[in-house]
Tab-separated table of C-alpha atoms and ligand atoms in Angstrom:
chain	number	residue	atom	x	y	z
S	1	UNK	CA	-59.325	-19.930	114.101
S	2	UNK	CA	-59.660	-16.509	113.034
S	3	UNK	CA	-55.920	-15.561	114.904
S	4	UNK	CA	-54.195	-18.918	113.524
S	5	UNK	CA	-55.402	-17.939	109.841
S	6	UNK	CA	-53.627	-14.501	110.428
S	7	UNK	CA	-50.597	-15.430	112.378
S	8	UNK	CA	-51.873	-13.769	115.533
S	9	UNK	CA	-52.505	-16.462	118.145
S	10	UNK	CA	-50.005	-14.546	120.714
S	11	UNK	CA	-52.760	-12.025	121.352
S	12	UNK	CA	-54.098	-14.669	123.673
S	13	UNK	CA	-51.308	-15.638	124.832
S	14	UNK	CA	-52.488	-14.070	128.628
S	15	UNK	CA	-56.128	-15.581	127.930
S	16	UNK	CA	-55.998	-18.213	131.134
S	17	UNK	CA	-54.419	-15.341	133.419
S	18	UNK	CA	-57.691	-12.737	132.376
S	19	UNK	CA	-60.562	-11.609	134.662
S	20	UNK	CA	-63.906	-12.652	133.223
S	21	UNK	CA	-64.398	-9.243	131.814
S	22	UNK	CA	-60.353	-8.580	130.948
S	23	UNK	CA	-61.450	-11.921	128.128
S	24	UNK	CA	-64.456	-10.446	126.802
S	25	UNK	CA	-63.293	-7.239	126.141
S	26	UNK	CA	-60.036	-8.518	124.715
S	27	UNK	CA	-61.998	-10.761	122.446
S	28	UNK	CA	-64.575	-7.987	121.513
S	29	UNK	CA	-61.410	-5.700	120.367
S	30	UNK	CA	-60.289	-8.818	118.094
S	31	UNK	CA	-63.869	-9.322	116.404
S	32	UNK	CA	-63.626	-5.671	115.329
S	33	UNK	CA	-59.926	-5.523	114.445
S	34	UNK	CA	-59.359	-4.702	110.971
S	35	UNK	CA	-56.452	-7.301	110.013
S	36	UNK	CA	-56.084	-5.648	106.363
S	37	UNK	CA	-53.672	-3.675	107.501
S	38	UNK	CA	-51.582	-6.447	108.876
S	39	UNK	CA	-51.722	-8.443	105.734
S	40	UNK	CA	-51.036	-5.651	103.320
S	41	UNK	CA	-48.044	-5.081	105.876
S	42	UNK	CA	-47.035	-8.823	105.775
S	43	UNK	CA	-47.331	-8.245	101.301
S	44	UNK	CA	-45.008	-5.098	101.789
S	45	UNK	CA	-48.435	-3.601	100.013
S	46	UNK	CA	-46.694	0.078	100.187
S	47	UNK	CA	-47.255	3.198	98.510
S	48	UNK	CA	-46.278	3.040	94.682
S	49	UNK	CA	-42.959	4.901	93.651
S	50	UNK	CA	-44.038	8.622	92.675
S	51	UNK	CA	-45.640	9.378	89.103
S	52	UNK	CA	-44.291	12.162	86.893
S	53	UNK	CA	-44.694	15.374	88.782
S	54	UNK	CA	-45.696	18.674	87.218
S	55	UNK	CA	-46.874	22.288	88.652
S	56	UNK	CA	-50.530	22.709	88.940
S	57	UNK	CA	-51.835	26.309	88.638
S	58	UNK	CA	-52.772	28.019	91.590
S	59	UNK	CA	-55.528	30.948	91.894
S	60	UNK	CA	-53.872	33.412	93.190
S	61	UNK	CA	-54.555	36.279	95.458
S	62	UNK	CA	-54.767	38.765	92.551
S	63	UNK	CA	-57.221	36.735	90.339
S	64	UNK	CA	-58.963	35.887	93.595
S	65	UNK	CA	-59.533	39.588	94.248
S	66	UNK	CA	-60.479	40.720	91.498
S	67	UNK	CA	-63.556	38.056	91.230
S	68	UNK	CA	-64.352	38.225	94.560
S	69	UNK	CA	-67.361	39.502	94.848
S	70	UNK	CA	-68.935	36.876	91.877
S	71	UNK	CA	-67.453	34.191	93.764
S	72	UNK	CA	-69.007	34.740	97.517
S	73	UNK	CA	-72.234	35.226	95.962
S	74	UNK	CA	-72.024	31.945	94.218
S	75	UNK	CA	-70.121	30.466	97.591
S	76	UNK	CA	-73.060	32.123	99.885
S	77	UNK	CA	-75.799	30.910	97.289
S	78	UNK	CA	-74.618	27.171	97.846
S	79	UNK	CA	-74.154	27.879	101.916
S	80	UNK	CA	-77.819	29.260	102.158
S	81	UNK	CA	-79.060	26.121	100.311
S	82	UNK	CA	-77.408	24.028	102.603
S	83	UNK	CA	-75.535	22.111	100.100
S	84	UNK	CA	-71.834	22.635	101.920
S	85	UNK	CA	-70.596	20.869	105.277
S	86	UNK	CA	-67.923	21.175	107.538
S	87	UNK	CA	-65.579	18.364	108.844
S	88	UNK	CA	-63.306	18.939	111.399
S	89	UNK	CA	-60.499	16.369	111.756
S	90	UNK	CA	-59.690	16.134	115.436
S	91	UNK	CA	-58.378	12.309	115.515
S	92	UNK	CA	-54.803	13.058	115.890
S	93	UNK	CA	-52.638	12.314	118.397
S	94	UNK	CA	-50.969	15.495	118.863
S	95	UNK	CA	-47.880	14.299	120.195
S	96	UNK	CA	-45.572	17.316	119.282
S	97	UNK	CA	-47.395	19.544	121.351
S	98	UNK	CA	-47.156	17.241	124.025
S	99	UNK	CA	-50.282	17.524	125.906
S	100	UNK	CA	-52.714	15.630	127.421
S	101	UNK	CA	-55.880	14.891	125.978
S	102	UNK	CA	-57.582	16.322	122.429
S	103	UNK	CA	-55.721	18.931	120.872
S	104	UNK	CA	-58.804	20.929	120.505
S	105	UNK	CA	-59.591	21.283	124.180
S	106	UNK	CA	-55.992	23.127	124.328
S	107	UNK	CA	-56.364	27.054	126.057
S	108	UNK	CA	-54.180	28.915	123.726
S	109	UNK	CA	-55.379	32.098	125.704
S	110	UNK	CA	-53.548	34.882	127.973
S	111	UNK	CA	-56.243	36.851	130.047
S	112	UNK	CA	-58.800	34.679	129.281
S	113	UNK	CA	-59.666	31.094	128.064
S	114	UNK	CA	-59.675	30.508	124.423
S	115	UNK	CA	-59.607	27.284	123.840
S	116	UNK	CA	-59.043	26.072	120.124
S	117	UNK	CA	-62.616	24.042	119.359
S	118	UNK	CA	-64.203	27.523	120.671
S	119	UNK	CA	-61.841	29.635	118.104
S	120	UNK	CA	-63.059	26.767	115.206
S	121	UNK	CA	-66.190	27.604	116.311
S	122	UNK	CA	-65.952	30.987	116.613
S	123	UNK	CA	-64.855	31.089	112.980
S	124	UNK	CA	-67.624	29.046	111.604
S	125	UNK	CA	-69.922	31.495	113.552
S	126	UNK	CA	-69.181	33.956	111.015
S	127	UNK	CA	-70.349	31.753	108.104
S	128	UNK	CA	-73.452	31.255	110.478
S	129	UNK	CA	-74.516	35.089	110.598
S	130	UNK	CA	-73.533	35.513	106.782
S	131	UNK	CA	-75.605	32.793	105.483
S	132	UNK	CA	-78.068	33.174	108.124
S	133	UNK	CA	-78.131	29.532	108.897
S	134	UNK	CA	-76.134	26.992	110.964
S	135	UNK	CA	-73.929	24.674	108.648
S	136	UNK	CA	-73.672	20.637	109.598
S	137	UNK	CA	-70.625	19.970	111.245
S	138	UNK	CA	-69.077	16.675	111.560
S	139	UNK	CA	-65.890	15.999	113.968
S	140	UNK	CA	-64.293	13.137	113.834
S	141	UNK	CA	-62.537	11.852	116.994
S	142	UNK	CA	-60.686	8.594	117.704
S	143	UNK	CA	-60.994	6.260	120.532
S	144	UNK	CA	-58.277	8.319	122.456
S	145	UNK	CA	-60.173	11.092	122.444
S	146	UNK	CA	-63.901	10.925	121.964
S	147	UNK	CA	-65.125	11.047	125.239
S	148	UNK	CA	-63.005	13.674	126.604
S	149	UNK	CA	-63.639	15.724	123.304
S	150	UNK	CA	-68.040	15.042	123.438
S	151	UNK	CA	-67.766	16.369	127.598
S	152	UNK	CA	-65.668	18.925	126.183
S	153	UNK	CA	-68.343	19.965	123.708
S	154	UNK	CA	-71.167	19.515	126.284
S	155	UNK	CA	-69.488	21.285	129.055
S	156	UNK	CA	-69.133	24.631	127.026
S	157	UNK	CA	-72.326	24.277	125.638
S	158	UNK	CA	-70.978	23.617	122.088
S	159	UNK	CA	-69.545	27.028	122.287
S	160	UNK	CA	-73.118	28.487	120.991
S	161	UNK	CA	-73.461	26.009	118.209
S	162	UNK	CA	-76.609	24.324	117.306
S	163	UNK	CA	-76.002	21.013	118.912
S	164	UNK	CA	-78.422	19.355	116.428
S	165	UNK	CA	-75.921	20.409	113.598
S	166	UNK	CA	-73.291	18.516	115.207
S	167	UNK	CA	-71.884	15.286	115.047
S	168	UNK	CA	-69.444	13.320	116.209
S	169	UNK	CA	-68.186	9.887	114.591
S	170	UNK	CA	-64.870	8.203	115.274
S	171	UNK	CA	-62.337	7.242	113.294
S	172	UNK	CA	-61.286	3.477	112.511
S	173	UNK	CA	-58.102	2.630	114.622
S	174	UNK	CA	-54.972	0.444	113.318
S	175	UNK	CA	-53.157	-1.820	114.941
S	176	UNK	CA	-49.945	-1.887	115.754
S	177	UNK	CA	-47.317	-4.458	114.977
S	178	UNK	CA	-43.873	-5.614	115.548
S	179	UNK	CA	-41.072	-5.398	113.362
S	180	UNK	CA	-41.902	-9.113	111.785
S	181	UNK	CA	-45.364	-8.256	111.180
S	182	UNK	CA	-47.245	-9.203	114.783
S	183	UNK	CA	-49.877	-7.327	116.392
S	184	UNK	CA	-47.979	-5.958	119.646
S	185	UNK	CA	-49.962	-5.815	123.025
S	186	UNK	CA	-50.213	-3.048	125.307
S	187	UNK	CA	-51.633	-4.612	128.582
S	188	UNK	CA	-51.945	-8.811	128.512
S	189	UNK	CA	-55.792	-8.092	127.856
S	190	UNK	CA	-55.437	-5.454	124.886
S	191	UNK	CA	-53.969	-4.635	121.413
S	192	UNK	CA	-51.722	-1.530	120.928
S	193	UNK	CA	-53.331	0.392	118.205
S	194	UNK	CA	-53.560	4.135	117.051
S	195	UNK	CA	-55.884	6.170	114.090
S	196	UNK	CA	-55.755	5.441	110.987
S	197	UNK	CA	-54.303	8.867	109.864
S	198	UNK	CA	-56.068	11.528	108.379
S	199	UNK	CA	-56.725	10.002	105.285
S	200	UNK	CA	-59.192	7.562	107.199
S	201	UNK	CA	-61.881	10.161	107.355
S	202	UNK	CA	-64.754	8.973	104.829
S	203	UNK	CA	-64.440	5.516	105.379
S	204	UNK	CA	-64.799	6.780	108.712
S	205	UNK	CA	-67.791	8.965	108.388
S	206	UNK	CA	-69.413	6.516	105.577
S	207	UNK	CA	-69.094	3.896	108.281
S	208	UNK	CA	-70.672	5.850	111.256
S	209	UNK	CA	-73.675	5.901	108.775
S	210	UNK	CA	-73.690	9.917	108.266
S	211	UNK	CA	-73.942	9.180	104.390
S	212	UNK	CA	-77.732	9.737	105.054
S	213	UNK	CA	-77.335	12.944	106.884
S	214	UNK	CA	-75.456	14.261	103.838
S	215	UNK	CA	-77.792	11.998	101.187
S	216	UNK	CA	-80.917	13.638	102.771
S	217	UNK	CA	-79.741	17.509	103.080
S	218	UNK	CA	-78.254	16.758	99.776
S	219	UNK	CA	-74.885	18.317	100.682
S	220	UNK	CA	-72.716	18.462	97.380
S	221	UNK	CA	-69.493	19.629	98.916
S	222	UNK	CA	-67.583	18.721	102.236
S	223	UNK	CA	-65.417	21.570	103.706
S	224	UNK	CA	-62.455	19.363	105.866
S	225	UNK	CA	-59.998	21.304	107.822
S	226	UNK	CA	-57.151	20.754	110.846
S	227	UNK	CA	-58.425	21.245	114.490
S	228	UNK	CA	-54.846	22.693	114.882
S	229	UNK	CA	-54.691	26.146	112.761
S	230	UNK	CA	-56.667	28.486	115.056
S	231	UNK	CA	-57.016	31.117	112.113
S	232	UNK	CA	-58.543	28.163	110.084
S	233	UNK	CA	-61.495	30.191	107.677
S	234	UNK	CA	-64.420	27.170	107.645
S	235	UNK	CA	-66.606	27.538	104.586
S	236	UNK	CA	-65.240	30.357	102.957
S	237	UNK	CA	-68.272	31.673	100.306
S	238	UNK	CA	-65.477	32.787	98.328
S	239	UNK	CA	-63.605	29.677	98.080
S	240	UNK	CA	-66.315	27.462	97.718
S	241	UNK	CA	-67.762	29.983	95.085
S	242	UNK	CA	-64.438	29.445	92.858
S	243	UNK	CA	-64.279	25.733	93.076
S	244	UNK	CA	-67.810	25.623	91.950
S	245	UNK	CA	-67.261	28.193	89.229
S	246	UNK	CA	-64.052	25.860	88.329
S	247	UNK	CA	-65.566	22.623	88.237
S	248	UNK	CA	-62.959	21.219	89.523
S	249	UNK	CA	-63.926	18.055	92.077
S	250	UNK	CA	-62.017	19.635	95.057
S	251	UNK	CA	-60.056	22.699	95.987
S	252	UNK	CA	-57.077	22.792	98.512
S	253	UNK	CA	-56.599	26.139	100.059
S	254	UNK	CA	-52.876	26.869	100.039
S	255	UNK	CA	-50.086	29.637	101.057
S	256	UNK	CA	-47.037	30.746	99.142
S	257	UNK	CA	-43.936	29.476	100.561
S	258	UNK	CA	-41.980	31.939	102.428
S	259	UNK	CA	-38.777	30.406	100.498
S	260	UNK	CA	-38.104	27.573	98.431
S	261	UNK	CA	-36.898	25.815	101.171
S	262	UNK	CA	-40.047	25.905	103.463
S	263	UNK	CA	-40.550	22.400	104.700
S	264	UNK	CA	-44.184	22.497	103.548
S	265	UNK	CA	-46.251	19.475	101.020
S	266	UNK	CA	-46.633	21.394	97.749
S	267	UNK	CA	-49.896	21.303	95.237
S	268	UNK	CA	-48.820	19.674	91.955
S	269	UNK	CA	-50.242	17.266	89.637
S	270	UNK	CA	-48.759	13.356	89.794
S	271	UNK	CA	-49.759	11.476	86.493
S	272	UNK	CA	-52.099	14.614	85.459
S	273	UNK	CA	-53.818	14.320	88.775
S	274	UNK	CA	-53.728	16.536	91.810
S	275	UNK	CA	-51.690	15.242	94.354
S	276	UNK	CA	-49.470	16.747	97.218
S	277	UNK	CA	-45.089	16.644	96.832
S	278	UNK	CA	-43.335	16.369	100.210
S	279	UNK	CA	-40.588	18.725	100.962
S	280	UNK	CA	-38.303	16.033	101.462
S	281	UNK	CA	-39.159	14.613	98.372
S	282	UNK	CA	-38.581	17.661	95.788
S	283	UNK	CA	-35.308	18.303	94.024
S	284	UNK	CA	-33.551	21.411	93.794
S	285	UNK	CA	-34.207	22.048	90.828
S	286	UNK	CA	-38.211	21.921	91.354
S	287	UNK	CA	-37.734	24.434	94.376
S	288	UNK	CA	-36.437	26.906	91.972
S	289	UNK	CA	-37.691	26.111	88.284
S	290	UNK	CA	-39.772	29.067	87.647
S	291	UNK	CA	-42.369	29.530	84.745
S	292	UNK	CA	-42.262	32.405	81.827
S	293	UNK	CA	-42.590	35.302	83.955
S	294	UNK	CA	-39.952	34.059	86.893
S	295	UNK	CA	-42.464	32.837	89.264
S	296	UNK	CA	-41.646	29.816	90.912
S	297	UNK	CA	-44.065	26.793	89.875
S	298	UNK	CA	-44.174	24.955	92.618
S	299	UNK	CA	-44.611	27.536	95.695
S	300	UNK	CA	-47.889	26.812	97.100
S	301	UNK	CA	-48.190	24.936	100.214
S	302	UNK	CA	-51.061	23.042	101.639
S	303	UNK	CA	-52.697	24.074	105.450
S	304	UNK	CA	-55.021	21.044	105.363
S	305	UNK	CA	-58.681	22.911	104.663
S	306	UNK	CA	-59.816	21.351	101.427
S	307	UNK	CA	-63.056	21.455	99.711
S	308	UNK	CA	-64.437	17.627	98.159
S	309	UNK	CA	-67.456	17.350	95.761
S	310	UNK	CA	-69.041	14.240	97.202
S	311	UNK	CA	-70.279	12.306	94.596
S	312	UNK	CA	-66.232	12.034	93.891
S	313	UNK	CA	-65.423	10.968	97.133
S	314	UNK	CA	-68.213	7.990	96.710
S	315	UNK	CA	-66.474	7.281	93.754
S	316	UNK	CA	-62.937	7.160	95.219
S	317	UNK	CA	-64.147	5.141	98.812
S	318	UNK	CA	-64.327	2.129	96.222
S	319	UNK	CA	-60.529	2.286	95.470
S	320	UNK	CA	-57.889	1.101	97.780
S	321	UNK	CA	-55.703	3.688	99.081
S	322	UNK	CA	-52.262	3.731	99.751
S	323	UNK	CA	-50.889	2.657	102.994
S	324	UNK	CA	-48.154	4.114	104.969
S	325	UNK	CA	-46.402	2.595	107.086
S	326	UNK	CA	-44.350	4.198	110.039
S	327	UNK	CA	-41.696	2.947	111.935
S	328	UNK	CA	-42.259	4.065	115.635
S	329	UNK	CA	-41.091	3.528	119.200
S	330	UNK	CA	-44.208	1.420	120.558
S	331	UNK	CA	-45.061	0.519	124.082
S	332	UNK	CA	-45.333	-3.118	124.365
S	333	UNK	CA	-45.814	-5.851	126.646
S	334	UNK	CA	-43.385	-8.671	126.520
S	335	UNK	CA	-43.869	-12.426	126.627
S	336	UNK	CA	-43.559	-12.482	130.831
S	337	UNK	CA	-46.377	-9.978	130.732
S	338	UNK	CA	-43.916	-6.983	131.570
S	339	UNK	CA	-44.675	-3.519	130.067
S	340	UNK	CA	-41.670	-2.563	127.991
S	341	UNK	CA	-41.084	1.096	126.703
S	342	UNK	CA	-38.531	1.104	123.916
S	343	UNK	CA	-35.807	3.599	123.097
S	344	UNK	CA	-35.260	2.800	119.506
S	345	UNK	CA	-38.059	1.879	117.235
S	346	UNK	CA	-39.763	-1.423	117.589
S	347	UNK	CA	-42.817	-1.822	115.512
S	348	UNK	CA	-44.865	-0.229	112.724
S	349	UNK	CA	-47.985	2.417	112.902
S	350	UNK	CA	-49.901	2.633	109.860
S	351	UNK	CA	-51.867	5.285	108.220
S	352	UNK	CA	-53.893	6.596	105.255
S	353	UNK	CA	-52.958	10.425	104.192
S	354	UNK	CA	-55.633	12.824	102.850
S	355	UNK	CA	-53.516	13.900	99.844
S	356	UNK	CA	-54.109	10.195	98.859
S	357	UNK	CA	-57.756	11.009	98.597
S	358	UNK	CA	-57.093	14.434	96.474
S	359	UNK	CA	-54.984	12.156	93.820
S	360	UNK	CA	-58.467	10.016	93.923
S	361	UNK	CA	-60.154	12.570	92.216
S	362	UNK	CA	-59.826	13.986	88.321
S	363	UNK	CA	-59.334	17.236	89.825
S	364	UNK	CA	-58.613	20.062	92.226
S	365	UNK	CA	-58.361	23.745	92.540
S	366	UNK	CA	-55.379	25.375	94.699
S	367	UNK	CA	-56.918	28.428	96.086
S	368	UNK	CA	-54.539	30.787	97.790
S	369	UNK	CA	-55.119	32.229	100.662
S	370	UNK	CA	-52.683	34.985	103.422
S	371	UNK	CA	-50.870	33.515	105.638
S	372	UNK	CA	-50.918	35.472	108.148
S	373	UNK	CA	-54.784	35.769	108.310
S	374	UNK	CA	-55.503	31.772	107.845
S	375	UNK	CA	-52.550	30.260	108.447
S	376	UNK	CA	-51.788	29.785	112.481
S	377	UNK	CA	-51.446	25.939	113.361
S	378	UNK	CA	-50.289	25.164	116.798
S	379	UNK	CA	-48.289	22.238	116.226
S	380	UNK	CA	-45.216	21.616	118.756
S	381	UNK	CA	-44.540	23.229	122.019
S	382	UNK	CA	-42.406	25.958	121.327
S	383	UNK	CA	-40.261	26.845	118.050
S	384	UNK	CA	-41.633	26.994	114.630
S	385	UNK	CA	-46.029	26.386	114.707
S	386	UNK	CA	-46.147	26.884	117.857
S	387	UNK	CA	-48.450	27.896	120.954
S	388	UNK	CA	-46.340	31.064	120.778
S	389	UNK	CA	-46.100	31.714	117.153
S	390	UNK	CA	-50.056	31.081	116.504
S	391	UNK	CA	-50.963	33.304	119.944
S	392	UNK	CA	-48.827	36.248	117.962
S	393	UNK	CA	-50.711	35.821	114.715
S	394	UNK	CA	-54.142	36.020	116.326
S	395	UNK	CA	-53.076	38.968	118.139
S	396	UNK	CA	-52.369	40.332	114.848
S	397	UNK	CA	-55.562	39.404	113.611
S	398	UNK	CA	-57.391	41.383	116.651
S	399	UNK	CA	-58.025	37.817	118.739
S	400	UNK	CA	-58.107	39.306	122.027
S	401	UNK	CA	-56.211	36.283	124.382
O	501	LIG	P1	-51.043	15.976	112.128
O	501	LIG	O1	-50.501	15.338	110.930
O	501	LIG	O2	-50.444	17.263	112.561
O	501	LIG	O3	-50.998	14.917	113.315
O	501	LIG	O4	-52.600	16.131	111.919
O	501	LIG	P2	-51.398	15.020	114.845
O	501	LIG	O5	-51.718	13.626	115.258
O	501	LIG	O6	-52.475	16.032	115.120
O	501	LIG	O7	-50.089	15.565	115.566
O	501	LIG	P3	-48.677	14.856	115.816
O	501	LIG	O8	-48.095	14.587	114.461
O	501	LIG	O9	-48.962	13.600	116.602
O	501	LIG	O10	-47.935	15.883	116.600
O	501	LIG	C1	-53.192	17.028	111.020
O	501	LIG	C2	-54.683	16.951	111.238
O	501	LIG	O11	-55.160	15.633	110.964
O	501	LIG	C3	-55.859	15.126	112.098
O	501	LIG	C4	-55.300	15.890	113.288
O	501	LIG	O12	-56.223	15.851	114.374
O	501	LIG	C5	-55.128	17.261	112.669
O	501	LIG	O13	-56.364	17.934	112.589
O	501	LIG	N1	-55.610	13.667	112.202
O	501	LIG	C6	-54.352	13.172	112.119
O	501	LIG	C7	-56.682	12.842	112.421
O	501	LIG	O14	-57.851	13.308	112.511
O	501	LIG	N2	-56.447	11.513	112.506
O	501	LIG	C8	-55.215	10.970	112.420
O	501	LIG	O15	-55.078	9.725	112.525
O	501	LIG	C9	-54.127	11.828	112.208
């Protein structure tokens, strides 16, 4: 009933050739499919066309400087009273880098293991001794990767963090379809599916019931960062102490380009509200338009650590976001019940982007921060954001490997 309202009877198309248990757990992953995303695929529900874009002022490094000291006393005031949280995004599928298993369980050292979830933790460890206190920590995993990332945790003893302060939730998964809109199966007993993107998070977290976690410690601000940069500064005092003193409803830490060029999503403001321009998206004349004293307006990139005042974010989970879609090369098994992997292509992922949630809210500070002492993410192989290219930056930074 359900499936025929949708247009998905095929997923049972292998029903009569299933073991006892193969049927129940292939009806138990239907029950607690989300079909949204399939009908807002089948209504071509896509992102709107982009608003009017226009620069949004960063604080820079100067300013930054020259108030520090005000704002990490206001950003270390709010730590000690427990009113800031971490959440560390570790759903992805980190396919560029090509391993196996979570990203974050990745040894990125030389001599000695240093594995990235111990250099997040590492980092937040310093937050820990400043503010004399250990911060809550949420991590959000995915199906993929939750079990593998909890043992992780558990093995390593959480790295010397409180356990109690931690916790896991899992993001909501998406499933995938065919080019004309059906869900596509991966084994005759289950649906091919992937997270929701990194966008997904509070829905996520809301749903995992850790709204009463942050309700009852009365956390007012959610620090969410990449498992990927391994220079990533978690709950920087003096960040948090200038988005307070701002009043701005979130803050985006962000680097100055190295050129124009730099294939890097920019801080701007879409419609008068902050929101995130794509590389590929900018003209040439926005790389290079420059403001009364010949700096260039829109030269701040984001790293993915941003800073959300929560009541906002309650206010935005009631809106619908955006949904992309992305056309990918998807395992599948055909209608003999063979396993086909494609070449070219074949089907649709979808996912919800966190810059979606930043153009939720009425506002947000860009907060600039050195590259070279936040900014390492280990994103592909070899090349450009590399294994190679972060190892050299923590060298520089005194990270013995
Ligand atoms: P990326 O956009 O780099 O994606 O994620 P990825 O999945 O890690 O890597 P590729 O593109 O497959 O190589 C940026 C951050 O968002 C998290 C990632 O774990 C990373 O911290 N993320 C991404 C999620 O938590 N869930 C998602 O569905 C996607």
């Amino acid at each position: 009933m359900l499936l025929s309202s949708k247009g998905q009877e095929h997923l049972l198309q292998f029903y009569d050739q299933l073991s006892e248990e193969e049927r129940d757990s292939l009806i138990h992953e239907i029950l607690s499919t989300d079909f949204s995303y399939v009908t807002r695929f089948s209504e071509k529900d896509t992102p709107p066309c982009r608003g009017e874009i226009a620069p949004l002022h960063a604080m820079r490094i100067e300013e930054i400087r020259s108030r520090e000291e005000a704002l990490r006393a206001e950003g270390l005031e709010a730590l000690r009273a427990g009113q800031i949280a971490a959440v560390l995004l570790a759903g992805g599928m980190g396919t560029r880098l090509g391993i196996s298993g979570p990203k974050g369980c990745f040894d990125i050292g030389l001599t000695r293991p240093v594995y990235i979830f111990q250099r997040l933790i590492e980092n937040l460890m310093i937050r820990v001794r400043e503010c004399g206190r250990f911060i809550r920590l949420f991590i959000m995993t995915s199906d993929v990767n939750d079990r593998e990332t909890q043992d992780f945790f558990r093995a390593h003893d959480y790295f010397g963090y409180d356990p109690s302060f931690i916790y896991f939730f899992r993001q909501d998964m998406a499933p995938a379809v065919s080019e004309d809109g059906h869900i596509l199966l991966k084994s005759r007993s289950s649906m091919a599916s992937s997270p929701n993107g990194n966008g997904g998070w509070f829905l996520s977290l809301q749903r995992a019931g850790l709204m009463d976690v942050i309700e009852k410690d009365g956390i007012r601000f959610l620090n969410v960062f990449a498992v990927d940069n391994v220079l990533q500064s978690i709950c920087d005092p003096v960040f948090i102490g200038a988005v307070l003193k701002s009043g701005c409803a979130s803050g985006s830490k962000v680097v100055k380009k190295t050129s124009p060029e730099e294939k890097v999503g920019v801080m701007c403001l879409e419609d008068g509200r902050p929101s995130v321009i794509e590389y590929y998206e900018m003209t040439d004349e926005m790389r290079y338009r420059t403001d009364a004293e010949g700096r260039r307006v829109y030269d701040y990139g984001v790293i993915l650590n941003y800073l959300f005042r929560v009541p906002d974010l309650m206010r935005a989970s009631g809106m619908k976001l955006p949904l992309h879609f992305a056309n990918k090369k998807i395992p599948f098994v055909d209608s003999e019940g063979r396993l086909v992997t494609p070449d070219q292509p074949n089907g649709w992922k979808f996912e919800y982007f966190i810059f979606d949630i930043l153009k939720a809210l009425d506002s947000c500070l860009p907060f600039e921060v050195e590259r070279e002492r936040e900014f390492a993410p280990v994103k592909n192989a070899s090349g450009q954001d590399s294994v190679e290219t972060a190892r050299a930056l923590l060298i520089k930074n005194g990270i013995e490997l």
